[in-house]
XYZ file of N, CA, C and O in Angstrom:
812
model
N -49.143 31.668 -57.754
C -50.471 31.598 -57.988
C -50.553 29.889 -57.804
O -52.208 29.248 -57.702
N -49.952 28.961 -57.721
C -50.623 27.568 -57.884
C -50.385 26.973 -56.618
O -51.632 26.142 -56.459
N -49.889 27.370 -55.879
C -50.369 27.059 -54.474
C -51.070 27.987 -53.318
O -50.728 28.984 -52.926
N -52.213 28.028 -53.603
C -52.929 28.070 -52.933
C -54.140 28.235 -52.059
O -54.829 29.220 -51.420
N -53.702 27.355 -51.693
C -54.496 26.753 -50.077
C -53.638 25.699 -49.726
O -52.405 25.164 -50.464
N -53.687 24.817 -49.077
C -53.293 23.983 -47.667
C -53.544 23.041 -48.294
O -52.068 21.726 -48.232
N -54.200 22.261 -49.033
C -54.105 21.078 -49.404
C -53.724 21.503 -50.656
O -52.642 20.223 -50.820
N -53.307 22.261 -51.533
C -52.238 22.666 -52.783
C -51.207 22.214 -51.808
O -49.641 21.712 -52.388
N -50.205 22.853 -50.465
C -48.983 22.791 -50.518
C -48.735 21.212 -50.150
O -47.667 20.898 -49.821
N -49.908 20.573 -49.521
C -49.600 19.094 -48.736
C -49.795 18.400 -49.803
O -48.703 17.454 -49.960
N -50.423 18.219 -50.866
C -49.922 17.655 -52.184
C -49.025 17.949 -53.330
O -48.306 16.360 -53.945
N -47.777 19.119 -52.567
C -47.395 19.405 -53.631
C -45.791 19.633 -52.689
O -45.232 20.654 -53.043
N -45.335 19.129 -51.687
C -44.330 19.232 -50.660
C -43.486 19.573 -51.275
O -42.573 20.451 -51.008
N -42.678 18.924 -52.413
C -41.240 18.682 -53.584
C -41.514 20.423 -53.640
O -40.400 21.287 -54.322
N -42.343 21.045 -54.259
C -42.575 22.040 -54.518
C -42.391 23.465 -54.134
O -41.721 24.444 -54.198
N -42.615 22.840 -52.982
C -43.383 24.269 -51.340
C -41.552 24.016 -50.911
O -40.782 25.186 -50.723
N -40.333 22.845 -50.878
C -39.485 22.893 -50.896
C -38.383 23.782 -51.983
O -37.594 23.981 -51.233
N -38.923 23.460 -53.398
C -38.000 23.876 -53.877
C -38.291 25.794 -54.351
O -37.161 26.013 -54.704
N -39.265 25.899 -54.080
C -39.649 27.444 -54.327
C -39.247 28.302 -53.035
O -38.543 28.745 -53.818
N -38.884 27.595 -52.105
C -38.939 28.196 -50.867
C -37.276 28.143 -50.873
O -36.312 29.531 -50.644
N -36.458 27.196 -51.046
C -34.681 27.456 -50.737
C -34.445 28.004 -52.031
O -33.629 28.781 -51.893
N -35.330 28.131 -53.217
C -34.989 29.558 -54.563
C -35.193 30.399 -54.195
O -34.032 31.945 -53.740
N -36.835 30.836 -53.159
C -36.615 32.607 -52.768
C -35.882 32.548 -51.670
O -35.066 33.695 -51.515
N -34.834 31.654 -50.557
C -34.155 32.099 -49.895
C -33.168 32.037 -50.447
O -32.137 33.389 -49.730
N -32.554 31.608 -51.394
C -31.065 32.276 -52.188
C -31.749 33.483 -52.726
O -30.719 34.172 -52.833
N -32.390 33.985 -52.943
C -32.972 34.972 -54.303
C -32.529 36.336 -52.731
O -32.223 37.339 -53.093
N -33.429 36.357 -51.432
C -32.952 36.658 -50.640
C -31.664 37.144 -50.127
O -31.182 38.250 -49.343
N -30.851 36.224 -50.286
C -29.141 36.093 -49.733
C -28.692 36.618 -50.657
O -27.405 37.634 -50.675
N -28.844 36.912 -52.070
C -28.132 37.143 -53.353
C -28.964 38.649 -54.093
O -27.875 39.012 -54.801
N -29.834 38.130 -54.355
C -30.230 39.558 -54.592
C -31.792 39.868 -54.294
O -32.730 40.175 -54.898
N -31.885 40.298 -53.072
C -33.319 40.723 -52.308
C -33.845 41.606 -52.678
O -34.666 42.040 -52.226
N -33.372 43.148 -53.094
C -34.169 44.335 -52.932
C -35.124 44.432 -54.078
O -36.938 44.572 -53.813
N -35.102 43.345 -55.148
C -36.371 43.650 -56.027
C -37.398 42.635 -55.258
O -38.704 43.226 -55.491
N -37.339 41.515 -54.657
C -38.343 41.090 -53.960
C -38.524 41.541 -52.651
O -40.139 41.608 -52.583
N -37.744 42.288 -52.006
C -37.789 43.283 -50.813
C -39.160 44.511 -51.002
O -40.252 44.828 -50.333
N -39.258 44.852 -52.202
C -39.559 46.002 -52.554
C -41.336 45.698 -53.719
O -42.244 46.410 -54.014
N -41.686 44.056 -53.625
C -41.984 43.756 -54.439
C -43.241 43.288 -53.075
O -43.399 42.858 -52.390
N -44.504 43.236 -53.766
C -46.170 43.031 -53.236
C -45.763 41.200 -52.672
O -46.992 40.583 -52.428
N -45.178 40.031 -54.122
C -44.857 39.051 -53.511
C -44.474 39.267 -52.415
O -44.351 37.920 -51.823
N -43.755 39.424 -51.694
C -42.621 39.259 -50.049
C -43.672 38.765 -49.340
O -43.825 37.289 -48.894
N -44.865 39.742 -48.852
C -45.667 39.177 -48.125
C -46.875 38.058 -48.514
O -46.891 37.160 -47.098
N -46.706 37.988 -49.632
C -47.445 36.376 -49.932
C -46.628 35.348 -49.995
O -47.579 34.490 -49.700
N -45.266 35.666 -49.725
C -44.552 34.248 -50.050
C -44.329 34.072 -48.348
O -44.504 33.262 -48.066
N -44.081 35.177 -47.634
C -44.551 34.864 -46.071
C -45.695 34.421 -45.841
O -45.810 33.236 -44.507
N -46.819 34.545 -46.330
C -47.786 33.649 -45.983
C -47.479 32.776 -46.694
O -48.344 31.880 -45.156
N -47.503 31.994 -47.412
C -47.238 30.790 -47.958
C -46.294 30.208 -46.861
O -46.440 28.679 -46.601
N -45.120 30.667 -46.534
C -44.262 29.734 -45.840
C -44.217 29.229 -44.316
O -44.685 28.085 -43.630
N -45.331 30.518 -43.683
C -45.742 30.115 -42.048
C -47.077 29.275 -42.470
O -47.155 27.848 -41.342
N -47.823 29.198 -43.489
C -48.675 27.647 -43.487
C -47.626 26.405 -44.026
O -47.746 25.047 -43.112
N -46.603 26.247 -45.105
C -45.647 25.307 -45.524
C -44.770 24.827 -43.572
O -44.489 23.701 -44.221
N -44.741 25.695 -42.591
C -43.952 25.330 -41.582
C -45.182 23.953 -41.186
O -44.615 23.698 -40.075
N -46.526 24.280 -41.166
C -47.300 23.121 -40.792
C -46.587 21.920 -41.298
O -47.581 20.899 -41.003
N -46.405 21.647 -42.219
C -46.696 20.719 -43.309
C -45.379 19.341 -42.425
O -44.279 19.516 -42.023
N -46.116 17.935 -42.664
C -45.401 16.649 -42.316
C -44.532 16.484 -43.187
O -44.573 15.201 -43.804
N -43.523 17.031 -43.552
C -42.953 16.778 -44.466
C -41.666 17.846 -43.796
O -41.193 18.838 -44.373
N -39.833 17.003 -43.997
C -38.790 17.219 -43.580
C -38.654 18.503 -44.248
O -38.166 19.407 -43.721
N -38.413 18.076 -45.465
C -37.996 19.044 -46.669
C -38.218 20.483 -46.554
O -37.554 21.311 -47.186
N -39.678 20.054 -47.071
C -40.488 21.374 -47.399
C -40.574 22.369 -46.403
O -40.563 23.578 -46.193
N -40.351 21.778 -44.900
C -40.427 22.582 -43.813
C -39.361 23.159 -43.857
O -39.304 24.621 -43.268
N -38.206 22.813 -43.825
C -36.838 23.078 -43.714
C -36.819 24.457 -44.734
O -35.919 25.512 -44.233
N -37.217 24.337 -45.730
C -37.092 25.113 -46.838
C -37.907 26.185 -46.343
O -37.307 27.459 -47.043
N -39.099 26.539 -45.460
C -39.962 27.384 -45.460
C -38.978 28.174 -44.664
O -39.120 29.622 -44.086
N -38.314 27.556 -43.746
C -37.925 27.959 -42.201
C -36.355 28.934 -43.020
O -36.055 29.998 -42.047
N -35.705 27.932 -43.533
C -34.532 28.533 -44.442
C -35.006 30.452 -45.119
O -34.489 31.540 -44.891
N -36.167 30.258 -45.634
C -36.454 31.231 -46.476
C -37.104 32.636 -44.945
O -36.427 33.816 -45.646
N -37.535 32.201 -44.404
C -37.701 33.078 -43.121
C -36.761 33.439 -42.801
O -36.427 34.899 -42.284
N -35.831 33.187 -41.917
C -34.688 33.364 -41.818
C -33.877 33.829 -42.350
O -33.221 35.203 -42.220
N -33.808 34.025 -43.728
C -32.935 34.767 -44.409
C -33.749 36.217 -44.735
O -33.187 37.116 -44.877
N -35.184 36.089 -44.518
C -35.333 37.446 -44.747
C -35.129 38.021 -43.489
O -35.362 39.261 -43.627
N -35.172 37.726 -42.251
C -35.206 38.265 -41.070
C -33.523 38.862 -40.987
O -32.993 39.835 -40.765
N -32.844 37.868 -41.898
C -31.195 38.048 -41.605
C -30.735 39.315 -42.726
O -30.020 40.445 -42.171
N -31.446 39.529 -43.814
C -31.456 40.632 -44.669
C -32.111 41.718 -43.708
O -31.198 42.625 -44.343
N -33.135 42.210 -42.751
C -33.614 42.861 -42.169
C -32.594 43.357 -41.068
O -32.193 44.351 -41.133
N -31.920 42.244 -40.907
C -30.907 42.880 -39.730
C -30.050 43.226 -40.410
O -29.040 44.641 -39.996
N -29.618 43.057 -41.442
C -28.432 43.764 -42.131
C -28.717 45.390 -42.448
O -27.492 46.228 -42.929
N -29.650 45.492 -43.063
C -29.869 46.695 -43.642
C -29.578 47.982 -42.162
O -29.543 49.142 -42.404
N -29.468 47.338 -41.388
C -29.651 48.304 -39.901
C -27.679 49.192 -40.622
O -27.306 50.261 -39.945
N -27.052 48.292 -41.125
C -25.842 49.211 -41.887
C -25.699 49.217 -43.017
O -24.620 50.085 -43.217
N -27.200 49.649 -43.695
C -26.366 50.132 -45.091
C -27.723 51.187 -44.955
O -28.328 51.671 -43.793
N -27.871 52.082 -46.735
C -28.549 53.258 -46.918
C -29.834 53.020 -47.343
O -29.500 53.555 -48.320
N -30.596 52.308 -46.756
C -31.680 51.906 -47.955
C -32.703 52.050 -47.438
O -33.533 51.507 -46.893
N -33.538 53.435 -46.761
C -34.554 53.456 -46.360
C -35.898 53.055 -46.691
O -36.560 52.678 -46.278
N -35.848 52.592 -48.074
C -37.198 52.286 -48.898
C -36.979 50.747 -48.541
O -38.001 50.053 -48.296
N -35.653 50.367 -48.683
C -35.929 48.800 -48.448
C -36.321 48.238 -46.838
O -36.826 47.437 -46.452
N -35.880 49.331 -45.872
C -35.454 48.944 -44.450
C -37.322 49.620 -44.147
O -37.725 48.242 -43.354
N -37.973 50.006 -44.766
C -39.425 50.488 -44.754
C -40.426 49.475 -44.876
O -41.155 49.120 -44.039
N -39.648 48.977 -45.959
C -41.013 47.815 -46.311
C -40.625 46.449 -45.535
O -41.541 45.795 -45.693
N -39.248 46.094 -45.245
C -38.808 45.322 -44.672
C -39.564 45.315 -42.802
O -40.580 44.275 -42.344
N -39.432 45.931 -42.863
C -40.485 46.636 -41.508
C -41.663 46.341 -41.723
O -42.555 45.787 -40.484
N -42.301 46.893 -42.636
C -43.823 46.455 -42.679
C -44.211 45.474 -43.340
O -45.313 44.663 -42.281
N -43.546 44.563 -43.876
C -44.168 43.471 -44.012
C -43.499 42.333 -42.472
O -44.543 41.429 -42.399
N -42.729 42.567 -42.117
C -42.519 42.051 -41.227
C -43.151 42.096 -39.730
O -43.772 41.195 -38.829
N -43.829 43.210 -39.812
C -44.697 43.853 -38.455
C -46.018 43.107 -39.111
O -46.932 42.615 -37.913
N -46.517 42.866 -40.277
C -47.568 42.215 -40.680
C -47.823 40.672 -40.775
O -48.782 40.091 -40.237
N -46.364 40.508 -41.067
C -46.605 38.313 -41.156
C -45.813 37.962 -40.015
O -46.102 37.176 -39.204
N -45.160 38.902 -39.099
C -44.375 37.906 -38.147
C -45.504 37.406 -36.730
O -44.824 36.260 -36.332
N -46.779 38.059 -36.820
C -47.308 37.251 -35.548
C -48.168 35.719 -35.964
O -47.336 34.421 -35.310
N -48.079 35.855 -37.117
C -48.512 34.532 -37.752
C -47.354 33.475 -37.844
O -47.331 32.303 -37.616
N -46.163 34.376 -38.102
C -44.895 33.645 -38.282
C -44.572 33.237 -36.492
O -44.401 31.316 -36.421
N -44.385 33.885 -36.004
C -44.644 32.791 -34.432
C -45.098 32.079 -34.270
O -45.097 30.993 -33.261
N -46.607 32.236 -34.622
C -47.544 31.810 -33.990
C -47.345 30.124 -34.269
O -47.628 29.072 -33.685
N -46.999 29.992 -35.633
C -46.622 28.293 -36.587
C -45.414 27.845 -35.587
O -44.964 26.903 -35.258
N -44.751 28.588 -35.234
C -43.123 27.780 -34.775
C -43.600 27.716 -33.271
O -42.884 26.755 -33.095
N -44.598 28.483 -32.639
C -44.956 27.953 -31.380
C -45.743 26.899 -31.388
O -45.803 25.925 -30.500
N -46.464 26.784 -32.427
C -46.697 25.346 -32.468
C -45.832 23.874 -32.705
O -46.797 23.343 -32.139
N -45.250 24.518 -32.932
C -43.829 23.454 -33.459
C -43.553 23.122 -32.288
O -42.979 21.801 -31.556
N -43.076 24.289 -31.144
C -42.433 23.970 -30.127
C -42.940 23.567 -29.249
O -42.350 22.704 -28.548
N -43.853 23.283 -29.123
C -44.824 22.800 -28.635
C -45.586 21.193 -28.579
O -45.876 20.565 -27.665
N -45.478 20.969 -29.806
C -45.346 19.789 -30.698
C -47.008 19.908 -31.277
O -47.160 18.231 -31.077
N -47.330 20.763 -30.997
C -48.918 20.453 -32.015
C -48.740 19.748 -33.680
O -49.060 19.348 -34.001
N -47.098 20.535 -33.954
C -47.337 20.078 -35.271
C -45.638 19.573 -35.274
O -44.980 20.083 -34.619
N -44.944 19.241 -36.339
C -43.493 18.329 -36.731
C -42.271 19.412 -36.190
O -42.920 21.301 -36.499
N -41.701 19.531 -35.563
C -40.622 20.507 -35.617
C -39.115 19.471 -36.124
O -38.660 19.311 -35.130
N -39.078 19.821 -37.555
C -38.150 19.113 -38.308
C -36.437 20.048 -37.904
O -35.593 19.217 -38.444
N -36.639 21.116 -37.857
C -35.437 21.940 -37.754
C -35.589 22.904 -36.791
O -36.038 24.065 -36.536
N -35.231 22.468 -35.614
C -35.119 22.369 -34.407
C -34.666 24.115 -33.553
O -34.792 25.517 -33.448
N -33.085 23.889 -34.306
C -32.266 24.978 -33.647
C -30.859 24.833 -34.515
O -29.333 25.086 -34.031
N -30.283 23.180 -35.058
C -29.300 23.157 -35.975
C -29.223 23.748 -37.176
O -30.596 23.758 -38.160
N -28.334 24.519 -38.279
C -28.189 24.923 -39.258
C -28.993 26.433 -39.552
O -29.266 27.051 -39.021
N -28.616 26.951 -40.753
C -29.499 27.649 -41.103
C -30.692 27.482 -41.548
O -31.287 26.623 -42.369
N -32.023 28.206 -41.227
C -33.249 27.247 -41.169
C -33.811 27.223 -40.291
O -34.017 25.661 -40.440
N -33.910 27.931 -39.059
C -34.443 27.004 -37.615
C -35.263 27.992 -36.939
O -35.566 29.477 -37.057
N -36.068 27.312 -36.015
C -37.150 27.848 -35.147
C -36.032 28.471 -34.734
O -36.754 30.122 -34.252
N -35.323 28.066 -33.571
C -34.339 29.150 -32.864
C -33.935 29.959 -33.664
O -33.523 31.111 -33.019
N -33.283 29.940 -34.555
C -32.477 31.214 -35.854
C -33.432 32.192 -35.853
O -33.322 33.045 -35.503
N -34.648 31.872 -36.061
C -35.753 32.944 -36.574
C -35.636 33.408 -35.391
O -35.927 34.752 -35.521
N -36.379 32.412 -34.861
C -36.563 33.552 -33.158
C -35.821 34.251 -32.511
O -36.047 35.535 -32.229
N -34.321 33.981 -32.653
C -33.048 35.144 -31.738
C -33.072 35.957 -32.697
O -32.658 37.312 -32.254
N -33.382 35.843 -34.225
C -33.021 37.050 -34.962
C -33.897 38.443 -34.810
O -33.766 39.229 -35.019
N -35.583 37.626 -35.173
C -36.603 38.825 -34.823
C -36.538 39.175 -33.604
O -36.717 40.397 -33.228
N -36.018 38.421 -32.343
C -36.036 39.199 -31.253
C -34.685 40.182 -31.057
O -34.741 41.014 -30.246
N -33.382 40.086 -31.888
C -32.594 41.206 -32.770
C -33.016 41.943 -32.977
O -33.030 43.709 -32.320
N -34.321 41.878 -34.091
C -34.635 42.857 -35.074
C -35.741 43.672 -34.014
O -35.645 45.052 -34.163
N -36.586 43.045 -33.504
C -37.776 43.854 -33.213
C -38.275 42.902 -31.896
O -39.638 41.842 -31.848
N -37.047 43.236 -30.567
C -37.136 42.722 -29.434
C -38.590 42.850 -28.716
O -38.882 41.473 -27.782
N -39.511 43.978 -28.751
C -40.209 44.088 -28.405
C -41.659 43.280 -28.742
O -42.806 42.508 -28.300
N -41.581 43.824 -30.240
C -43.137 42.961 -30.719
C -42.761 41.583 -30.653
O -43.703 40.618 -30.730
N -41.287 40.711 -31.183
C -41.574 39.918 -31.102
C -42.027 38.782 -29.803
O -42.461 37.534 -29.586
N -41.887 39.302 -28.476
C -41.368 38.476 -27.483
C -43.300 38.734 -27.009
O -43.556 37.780 -26.970
N -43.988 39.964 -27.149
C -45.646 40.016 -27.339
C -46.052 38.678 -28.672
O -47.196 38.199 -28.049
N -45.583 38.446 -29.290
C -46.180 37.413 -30.251
C -46.181 36.617 -29.697
O -46.907 35.413 -30.079
N -44.974 36.215 -29.499
C -44.475 34.615 -28.362
C -45.547 34.108 -27.671
O -46.378 33.719 -27.145
N -45.721 35.808 -26.535
C -46.325 35.749 -25.278
C -47.728 35.122 -25.856
O -48.283 34.311 -24.879
N -48.336 35.649 -26.923
C -49.597 35.378 -27.059
C -50.088 34.215 -27.823
O -50.880 33.822 -27.292
N -48.945 33.947 -28.910
C -49.131 32.352 -28.928
C -48.887 31.279 -28.251
O -49.753 30.310 -28.018
N -47.914 31.300 -26.626
C -47.772 30.501 -26.229
C -49.572 30.592 -25.168
O -49.482 30.155 -24.400
N -49.874 32.088 -24.719
C -50.829 31.560 -24.010
C -51.967 31.287 -24.269
O -53.138 30.268 -23.710
N -52.457 30.988 -25.818
C -53.460 30.618 -26.187
C -53.189 28.924 -26.160
O -53.831 27.902 -25.759
N -51.785 28.547 -25.585
C -51.830 26.985 -25.307
C -51.745 27.087 -24.114
O -51.316 25.297 -23.372
N -51.691 27.658 -22.919
C -51.483 27.750 -21.406
C -52.948 27.221 -20.962
O -53.314 26.975 -19.483
N -54.222 27.421 -21.420
C -55.480 27.244 -21.024
C -55.455 25.587 -21.301
O -54.792 24.411 -21.740
N -56.872 25.216 -20.262
C -56.675 23.495 -20.159
C -56.660 22.982 -21.296
O -57.506 23.516 -22.305
N -56.099 22.133 -21.851
C -56.932 21.417 -23.449
C -57.714 21.081 -23.681
O -58.479 20.632 -22.749
N -58.011 21.479 -24.640
C -59.386 20.645 -25.010
C -59.748 19.176 -25.582
O -60.278 18.455 -25.667
N -58.246 18.893 -25.963
C -58.325 17.110 -26.444
C -57.068 16.495 -26.059
O -55.932 17.448 -25.802
N -56.567 15.397 -25.393
C -55.294 14.949 -25.234
C -54.052 15.595 -26.648
O -53.021 15.347 -25.867
N -54.384 15.600 -27.736
C -53.797 15.941 -28.685
C -53.385 17.433 -28.812
O -52.489 17.628 -29.761
N -53.777 17.845 -27.520
C -53.519 19.651 -27.750
C -52.988 19.424 -26.145
O -54.137 20.651 -25.632
N -52.111 18.938 -25.307
C -51.170 19.000 -24.349
C -51.550 20.746 -24.363
O -50.439 21.229 -24.843
N -51.860 21.371 -22.998
C -51.246 22.617 -22.340
C -50.230 22.854 -22.217
O -49.705 21.989 -21.654
N -49.782 24.082 -22.517
C -48.728 24.531 -22.284
C -48.531 25.135 -20.362
O -48.821 26.083 -20.345
N -47.770 24.129 -19.091
C -47.577 24.677 -17.630
C -47.110 26.182 -17.867
O -46.075 26.591 -18.701
N -47.740 26.984 -17.168
C -47.369 28.317 -16.877
C -45.465 28.221 -16.743
O -45.068 29.487 -17.273
N -45.265 27.760 -15.983
C -43.839 27.783 -15.570
C -42.674 27.221 -16.980
O -42.067 28.115 -16.945
N -43.191 26.488 -17.865
C -42.616 26.243 -18.874
C -42.711 27.598 -19.532
O -41.443 28.141 -20.231
N -43.488 27.750 -20.095
C -44.095 29.455 -20.776
C -43.182 30.045 -20.084
O -42.547 31.376 -21.114
N -43.322 30.551 -19.097
C -42.736 31.476 -18.241
C -41.142 31.737 -18.407
O -40.262 32.901 -18.225
N -40.458 30.200 -17.888
C -39.194 30.083 -18.128
C -38.775 30.585 -20.051
O -37.430 31.335 -19.962
N -39.252 30.241 -20.674
C -38.947 30.237 -22.103
C -39.046 31.942 -22.045
O -38.524 32.637 -23.187
N -40.214 32.852 -21.967
C -40.298 33.731 -22.187
C -39.195 34.285 -21.873
O -38.627 35.480 -22.111
N -38.699 34.311 -20.072
C -37.839 34.690 -19.501
C -36.310 34.990 -20.254
O -35.741 35.510 -20.325
N -35.988 33.738 -21.221
C -34.891 33.711 -22.025
C -35.303 34.028 -23.015
O -33.903 34.952 -23.730
N -36.090 33.995 -23.659
C -36.509 35.341 -24.838
C -36.118 36.592 -24.731
O -35.510 37.229 -25.329
N -36.576 37.284 -23.306
C -36.436 38.509 -22.744
C -35.137 38.822 -22.553
O -34.212 39.955 -22.442
N -34.284 37.629 -22.176
C -32.879 38.612 -21.652
C -31.900 38.532 -23.245
O -30.643 39.253 -22.167
N -32.083 38.189 -24.087
C -30.950 38.440 -24.988
C -30.021 37.842 -24.772
O -28.949 37.856 -25.001
N -30.320 36.502 -24.220
C -29.147 35.666 -24.388
C -28.635 35.335 -25.801
O -29.120 35.336 -26.796
N -27.308 35.063 -25.581
C -26.241 34.707 -26.865
C -26.912 33.348 -27.804
O -27.946 32.369 -27.034
N -26.967 33.889 -28.545
C -27.005 32.603 -29.994
C -27.174 31.075 -29.470
O -27.824 30.443 -29.118
N -26.262 30.629 -28.928
C -25.919 29.217 -28.455
C -26.865 28.864 -27.274
O -27.224 28.251 -26.923
N -26.610 29.932 -26.181
C -27.843 29.689 -25.219
C -29.066 29.513 -25.830
O -29.835 29.294 -24.279
N -29.340 30.769 -26.636
C -30.692 30.353 -26.458
C -31.747 29.144 -27.142
O -32.289 28.630 -27.048
N -29.919 28.432 -27.816
C -30.650 27.091 -28.038
C -30.823 26.028 -27.532
O -31.696 25.268 -27.027
N -30.056 26.380 -26.040
C -30.150 25.102 -25.389
C -31.922 25.776 -24.517
O -32.270 25.008 -23.828
N -32.185 26.912 -24.428
C -33.323 26.963 -24.057
C -35.001 26.744 -24.888
O -35.477 25.935 -24.267
N -34.318 26.740 -26.128
C -35.701 26.313 -27.159
C -35.620 25.136 -26.808
O -36.589 24.148 -26.735
N -34.284 24.166 -26.682
C -34.270 22.636 -26.457
C -34.850 21.948 -25.503
O -35.593 20.966 -25.011
N -34.733 23.367 -24.222
C -35.094 22.162 -22.728
C -36.477 22.745 -22.654
O -37.079 22.249 -22.215
N -37.156 23.500 -23.350
C -38.803 24.200 -23.583
C -39.458 23.331 -24.154
O -40.345 22.686 -24.103
N -38.628 22.674 -25.584
C -39.335 21.494 -26.126
C -39.475 20.318 -25.439
O -40.330 19.258 -25.563
N -38.165 19.858 -24.758
C -38.029 18.799 -24.357
C -39.002 18.701 -23.056
O -39.998 17.607 -22.604
N -39.325 19.946 -21.579
C -40.609 19.811 -21.269
C -41.491 19.848 -21.623
O -42.405 18.868 -20.902
N -42.248 20.126 -22.848
C -43.173 20.256 -23.338
C -43.672 18.676 -23.777
O -45.063 18.173 -23.723
N -42.526 17.876 -24.195
C -42.589 16.735 -24.434
C -43.403 15.934 -23.784
O -43.858 14.460 -23.298
N -42.464 15.981 -22.322
C -42.389 15.228 -21.066
C -44.164 15.638 -20.725
O -44.682 14.673 -20.259
N -44.496 16.722 -20.938
C -45.887 17.176 -20.410
C -47.197 16.292 -21.284
O -47.828 16.113 -20.628
N -46.771 16.510 -22.254
C -47.566 16.047 -23.330
C -47.567 14.199 -23.100
O -49.084 13.751 -22.754
N -46.636 13.848 -22.725
C -46.577 12.416 -22.394
C -47.041 12.182 -21.156
O -48.406 11.189 -20.513
N -46.968 12.892 -20.011
C -47.821 12.812 -19.042
C -49.270 13.142 -18.874
O -50.293 12.300 -18.315
N -49.857 14.037 -20.152
C -50.705 14.073 -20.093
C -52.053 13.291 -20.860
O -53.001 12.974 -20.578
N -50.970 12.260 -22.025
C -51.242 10.756 -22.410
C -51.587 9.902 -21.814
O -52.794 9.031 -21.439
N -51.200 10.008 -20.525
C -51.207 9.064 -19.889
C -52.402 8.901 -18.459
O -52.836 8.445 -18.063
N -52.772 10.130 -18.428
C -53.527 10.408 -17.345
C -55.296 10.144 -18.247
O -55.495 10.220 -18.991
C-alpha cells in the first residue's frame, strides 16, 4: 500500500529495488502462496511502472521479478498444479500487454534500458520466455506496442520506429530463435532505433 503512485516509485527507488528483489526470491523459492494471492497482479502492475524509473537498480529489480514470474509459469508445464497454472495464465493474460508495452518503450529509447539482455532479469529474457509460454499473445502484444511508435513522431524526443526495424524484430520474435540469437536481435533492434533517433534529432 506504500507505493501507490508513480511519484512514490520515483521518490523511493531503493524501496522499489529491495521490494522486487525480495518478491523475485519468493517466486524462485516459495511461489505458490503468491501465485494464488490477489497480490500478484498488483505487484506486476507496480513492476510495470517501476520499469520506467531512471534508476538502474530499481529497474533491474522489477525485471528480475517479472522474469522470475514468467520462469515459474513455464515450469508449471511439467507439474501437476492446475490451480496455479490457471492463476498464472490469468494474471499474465491481464498484465502481459502492459509489461510488453513498458519493455517496448525501453527498446525504442523512450525510457532507460538498463538491463537489456545480460543476466537474469532482462528485457530480452522476459520477452524470450513470454514467447515460449504465450507465443501468439506475446507477439500480438509486441506488435501493438511497436505499432504505436511507428506513426510519425509528435515530438523529437519520441522518434517513430521505422517499419523496417519493427518488422525485422517481430520476425525474430516469431521465428522461435534460441536465446543467444534472440539476444542479438534485441541488441540489433535497439541499435537501429538509437541510430534512427539520432538522425531524427539532427533534422
